[in-house]
PDB file of C-alpha atoms in Angstrom:
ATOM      1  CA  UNK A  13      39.421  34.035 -31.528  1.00 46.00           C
ATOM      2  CA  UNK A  14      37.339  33.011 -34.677  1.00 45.00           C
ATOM      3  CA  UNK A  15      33.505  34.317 -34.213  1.00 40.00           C
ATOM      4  CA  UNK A  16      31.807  31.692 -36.045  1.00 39.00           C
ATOM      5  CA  UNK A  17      34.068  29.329 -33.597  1.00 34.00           C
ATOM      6  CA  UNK A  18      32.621  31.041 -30.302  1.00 33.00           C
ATOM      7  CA  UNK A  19      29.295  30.928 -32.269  1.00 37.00           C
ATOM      8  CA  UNK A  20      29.009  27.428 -32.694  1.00 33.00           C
ATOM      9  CA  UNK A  21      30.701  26.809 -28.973  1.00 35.00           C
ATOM     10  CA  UNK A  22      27.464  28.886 -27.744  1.00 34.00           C
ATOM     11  CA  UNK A  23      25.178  26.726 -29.221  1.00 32.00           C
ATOM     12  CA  UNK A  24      26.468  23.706 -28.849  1.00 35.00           C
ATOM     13  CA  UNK A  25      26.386  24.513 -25.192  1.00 35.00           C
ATOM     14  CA  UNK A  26      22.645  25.965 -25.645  1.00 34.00           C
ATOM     15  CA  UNK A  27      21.992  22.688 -26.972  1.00 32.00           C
ATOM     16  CA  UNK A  28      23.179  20.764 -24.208  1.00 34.00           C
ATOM     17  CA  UNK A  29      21.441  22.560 -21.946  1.00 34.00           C
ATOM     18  CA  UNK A  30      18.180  22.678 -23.592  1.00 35.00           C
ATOM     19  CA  UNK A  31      18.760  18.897 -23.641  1.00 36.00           C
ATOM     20  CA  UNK A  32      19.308  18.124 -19.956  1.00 39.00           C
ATOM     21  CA  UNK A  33      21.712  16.230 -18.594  1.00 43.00           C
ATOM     22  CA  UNK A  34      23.073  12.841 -19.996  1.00 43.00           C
ATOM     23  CA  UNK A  35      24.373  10.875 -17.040  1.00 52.00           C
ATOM     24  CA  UNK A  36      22.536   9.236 -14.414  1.00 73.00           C
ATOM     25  CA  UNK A  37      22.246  11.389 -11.007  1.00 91.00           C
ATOM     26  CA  UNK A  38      22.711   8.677  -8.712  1.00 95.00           C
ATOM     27  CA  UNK A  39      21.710   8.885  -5.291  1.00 96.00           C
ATOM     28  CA  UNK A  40      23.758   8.719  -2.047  1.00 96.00           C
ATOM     29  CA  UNK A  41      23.267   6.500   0.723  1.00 95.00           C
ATOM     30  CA  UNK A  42      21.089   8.630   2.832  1.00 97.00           C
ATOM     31  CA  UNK A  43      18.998   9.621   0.053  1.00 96.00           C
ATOM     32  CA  UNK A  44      18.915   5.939  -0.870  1.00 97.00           C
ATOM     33  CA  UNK A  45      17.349   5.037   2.480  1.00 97.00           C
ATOM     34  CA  UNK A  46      15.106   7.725   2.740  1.00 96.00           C
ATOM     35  CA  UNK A  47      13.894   6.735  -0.934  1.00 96.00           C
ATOM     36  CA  UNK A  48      12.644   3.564  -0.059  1.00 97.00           C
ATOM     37  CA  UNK A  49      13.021   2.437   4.088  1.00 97.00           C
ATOM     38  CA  UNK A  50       9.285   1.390   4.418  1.00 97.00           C
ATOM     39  CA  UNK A  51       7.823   1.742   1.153  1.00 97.00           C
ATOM     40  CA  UNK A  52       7.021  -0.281  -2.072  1.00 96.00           C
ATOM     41  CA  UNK A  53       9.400  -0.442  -4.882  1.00 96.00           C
ATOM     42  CA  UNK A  54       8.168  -1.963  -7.994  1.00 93.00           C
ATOM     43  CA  UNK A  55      10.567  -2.637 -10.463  1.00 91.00           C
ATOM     44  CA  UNK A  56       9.339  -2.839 -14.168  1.00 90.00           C
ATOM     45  CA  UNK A  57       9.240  -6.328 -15.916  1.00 82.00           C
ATOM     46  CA  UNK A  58       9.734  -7.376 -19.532  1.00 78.00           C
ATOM     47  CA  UNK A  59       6.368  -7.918 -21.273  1.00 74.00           C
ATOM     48  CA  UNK A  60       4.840  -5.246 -19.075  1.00 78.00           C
ATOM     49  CA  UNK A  61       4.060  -5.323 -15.340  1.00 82.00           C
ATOM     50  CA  UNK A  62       5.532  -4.597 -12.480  1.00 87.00           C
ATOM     51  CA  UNK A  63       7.218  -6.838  -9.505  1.00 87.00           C
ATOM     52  CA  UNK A  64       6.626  -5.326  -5.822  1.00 92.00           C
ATOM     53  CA  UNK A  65       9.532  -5.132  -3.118  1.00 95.00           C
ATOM     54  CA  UNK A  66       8.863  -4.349  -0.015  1.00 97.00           C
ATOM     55  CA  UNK A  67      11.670  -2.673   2.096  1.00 98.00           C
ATOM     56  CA  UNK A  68      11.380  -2.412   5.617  1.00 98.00           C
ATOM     57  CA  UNK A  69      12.855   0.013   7.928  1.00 97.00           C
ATOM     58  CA  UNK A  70      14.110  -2.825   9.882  1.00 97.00           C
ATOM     59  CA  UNK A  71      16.413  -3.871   6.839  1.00 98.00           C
ATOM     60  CA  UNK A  72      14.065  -6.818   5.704  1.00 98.00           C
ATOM     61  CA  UNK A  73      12.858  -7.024   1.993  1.00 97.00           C
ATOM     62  CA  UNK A  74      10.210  -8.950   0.967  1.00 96.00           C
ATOM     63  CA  UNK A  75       9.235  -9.892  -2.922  1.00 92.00           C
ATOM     64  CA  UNK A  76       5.924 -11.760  -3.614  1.00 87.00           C
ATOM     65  CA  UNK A  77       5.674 -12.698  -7.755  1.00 78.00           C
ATOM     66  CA  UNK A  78       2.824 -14.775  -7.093  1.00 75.00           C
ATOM     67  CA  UNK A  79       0.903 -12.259  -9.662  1.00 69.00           C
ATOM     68  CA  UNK A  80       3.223 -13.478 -12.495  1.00 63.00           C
ATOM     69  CA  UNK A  81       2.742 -16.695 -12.597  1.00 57.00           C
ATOM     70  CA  UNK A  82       6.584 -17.278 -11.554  1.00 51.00           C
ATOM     71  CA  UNK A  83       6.054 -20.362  -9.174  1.00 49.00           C
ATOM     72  CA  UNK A  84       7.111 -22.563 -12.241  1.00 48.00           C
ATOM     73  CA  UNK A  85      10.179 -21.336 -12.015  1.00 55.00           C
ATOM     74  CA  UNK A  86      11.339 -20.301  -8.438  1.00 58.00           C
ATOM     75  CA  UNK A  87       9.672 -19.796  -5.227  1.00 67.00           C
ATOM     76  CA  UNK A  88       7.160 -17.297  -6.187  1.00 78.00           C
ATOM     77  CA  UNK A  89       8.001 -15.429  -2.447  1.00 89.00           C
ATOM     78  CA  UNK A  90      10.717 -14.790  -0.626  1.00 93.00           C
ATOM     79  CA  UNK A  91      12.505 -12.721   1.968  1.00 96.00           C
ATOM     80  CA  UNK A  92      16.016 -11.418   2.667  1.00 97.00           C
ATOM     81  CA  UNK A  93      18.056  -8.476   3.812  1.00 98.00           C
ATOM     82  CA  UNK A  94      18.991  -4.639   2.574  1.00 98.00           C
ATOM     83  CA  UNK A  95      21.401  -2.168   3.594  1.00 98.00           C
ATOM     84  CA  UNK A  96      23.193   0.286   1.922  1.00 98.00           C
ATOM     85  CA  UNK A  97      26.968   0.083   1.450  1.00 97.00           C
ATOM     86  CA  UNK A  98      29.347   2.703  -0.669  1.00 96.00           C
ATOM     87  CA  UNK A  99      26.114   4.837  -2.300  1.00 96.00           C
ATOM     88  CA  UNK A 100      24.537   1.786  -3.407  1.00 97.00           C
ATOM     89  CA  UNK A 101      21.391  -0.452  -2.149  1.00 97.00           C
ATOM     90  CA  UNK A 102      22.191  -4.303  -1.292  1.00 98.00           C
ATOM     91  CA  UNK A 103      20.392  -6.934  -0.858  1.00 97.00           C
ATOM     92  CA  UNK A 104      20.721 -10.298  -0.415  1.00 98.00           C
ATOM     93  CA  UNK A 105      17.837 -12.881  -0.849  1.00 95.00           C
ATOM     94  CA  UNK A 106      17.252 -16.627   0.974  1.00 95.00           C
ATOM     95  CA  UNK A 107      16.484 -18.197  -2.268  1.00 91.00           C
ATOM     96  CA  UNK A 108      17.025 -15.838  -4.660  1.00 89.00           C
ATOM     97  CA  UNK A 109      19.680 -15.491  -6.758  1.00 89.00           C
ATOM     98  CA  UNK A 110      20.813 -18.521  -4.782  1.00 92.00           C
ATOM     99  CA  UNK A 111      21.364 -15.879  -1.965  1.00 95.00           C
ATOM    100  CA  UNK A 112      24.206 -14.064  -3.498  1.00 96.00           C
ATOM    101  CA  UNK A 113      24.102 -10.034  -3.144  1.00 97.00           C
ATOM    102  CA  UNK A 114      23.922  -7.916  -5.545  1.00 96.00           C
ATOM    103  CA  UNK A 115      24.559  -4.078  -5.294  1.00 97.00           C
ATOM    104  CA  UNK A 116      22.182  -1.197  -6.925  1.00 96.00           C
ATOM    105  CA  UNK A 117      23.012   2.069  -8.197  1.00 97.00           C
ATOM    106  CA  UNK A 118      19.327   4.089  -8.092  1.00 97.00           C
ATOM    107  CA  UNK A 119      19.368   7.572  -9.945  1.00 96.00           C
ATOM    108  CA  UNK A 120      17.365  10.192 -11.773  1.00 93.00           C
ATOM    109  CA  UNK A 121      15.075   9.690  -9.051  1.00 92.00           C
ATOM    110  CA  UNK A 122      12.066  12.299  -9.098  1.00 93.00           C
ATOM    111  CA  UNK A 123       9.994  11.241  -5.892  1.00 92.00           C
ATOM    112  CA  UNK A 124       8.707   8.298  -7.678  1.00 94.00           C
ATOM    113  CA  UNK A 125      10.514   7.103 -10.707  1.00 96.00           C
ATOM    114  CA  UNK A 126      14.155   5.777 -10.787  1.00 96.00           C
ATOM    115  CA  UNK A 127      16.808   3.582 -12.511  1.00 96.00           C
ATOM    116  CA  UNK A 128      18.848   1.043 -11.589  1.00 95.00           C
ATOM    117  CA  UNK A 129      21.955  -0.475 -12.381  1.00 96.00           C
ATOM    118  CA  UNK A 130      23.421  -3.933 -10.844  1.00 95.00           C
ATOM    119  CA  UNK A 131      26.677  -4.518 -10.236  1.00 95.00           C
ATOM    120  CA  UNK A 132      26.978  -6.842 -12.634  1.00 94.00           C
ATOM    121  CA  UNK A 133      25.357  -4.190 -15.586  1.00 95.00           C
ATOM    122  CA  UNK A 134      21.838  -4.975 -15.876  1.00 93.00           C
ATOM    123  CA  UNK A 135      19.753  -2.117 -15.587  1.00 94.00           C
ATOM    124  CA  UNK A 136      16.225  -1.673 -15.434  1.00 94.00           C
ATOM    125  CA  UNK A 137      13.561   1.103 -14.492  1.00 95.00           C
ATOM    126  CA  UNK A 138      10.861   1.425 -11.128  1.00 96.00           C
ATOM    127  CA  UNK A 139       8.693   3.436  -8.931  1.00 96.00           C
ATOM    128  CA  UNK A 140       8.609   3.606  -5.610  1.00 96.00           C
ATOM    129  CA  UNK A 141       5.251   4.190  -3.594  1.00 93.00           C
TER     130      UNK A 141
END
């Protein structure tokens, strides 16, 4: 085989090391519900800010956007359910969303930070305390 060829394989793998990985690492159930069962997720909003989640152990969420100003446009509070179903967080509002579920991926979690993807492809960025 060609040296400059194994050369150039080298450090084009080098390179992708050095870079890190490329794909999303998502999570798996478990780790999913160990992530966030009691805690507050905040999930990062356009214009800066963050709205709060809070995910019970009991498999109640609750979202409050009374901080944004977001009364003008839909209940500024509500309530619903989460479980996790096929590696992915659910959740399924009262109001919200007109109480449709939607389904999460969360990866390239590092004990705080994470992204998400919906089932239906938006995507956004949070932190979980």
């Amino acid at each position: 085989m060609n040296s400059k060829l194994l050369q150039a394989g080298a450090l084009i793998a080098g390179l992708a090391l050095w870079a890190g990985p490329s794909v999303a690492t998502p999570l798996n159930g478990e780790e999913i519900k160990d992530a966030i069962s009691g805690k507050r997720v905040f999930l990062k909003v356009p214009f800066g800010g963050e709205f709060p989640l809070r995910y019970d152990p009991s498999g109640v969420v609750r979202g409050d956007g009374t901080a944004f100003g977001v009364g003008r446009f839909f209940s500024p509070k509500d309530e619903g359910k989460w479980w996790v179903r096929n590696g992915k967080l659910c959740q399924q509002w009262q109001e919200w969303y007109d109480g449709k579920t939607a389904c999460f991926i969360i990866s390239n979690y590092d004990g705080t930070k994470f992204k998400w993807l919906r089932d239906d492809g938006r995507k956004g960025k949070g932190r979980i305390e």
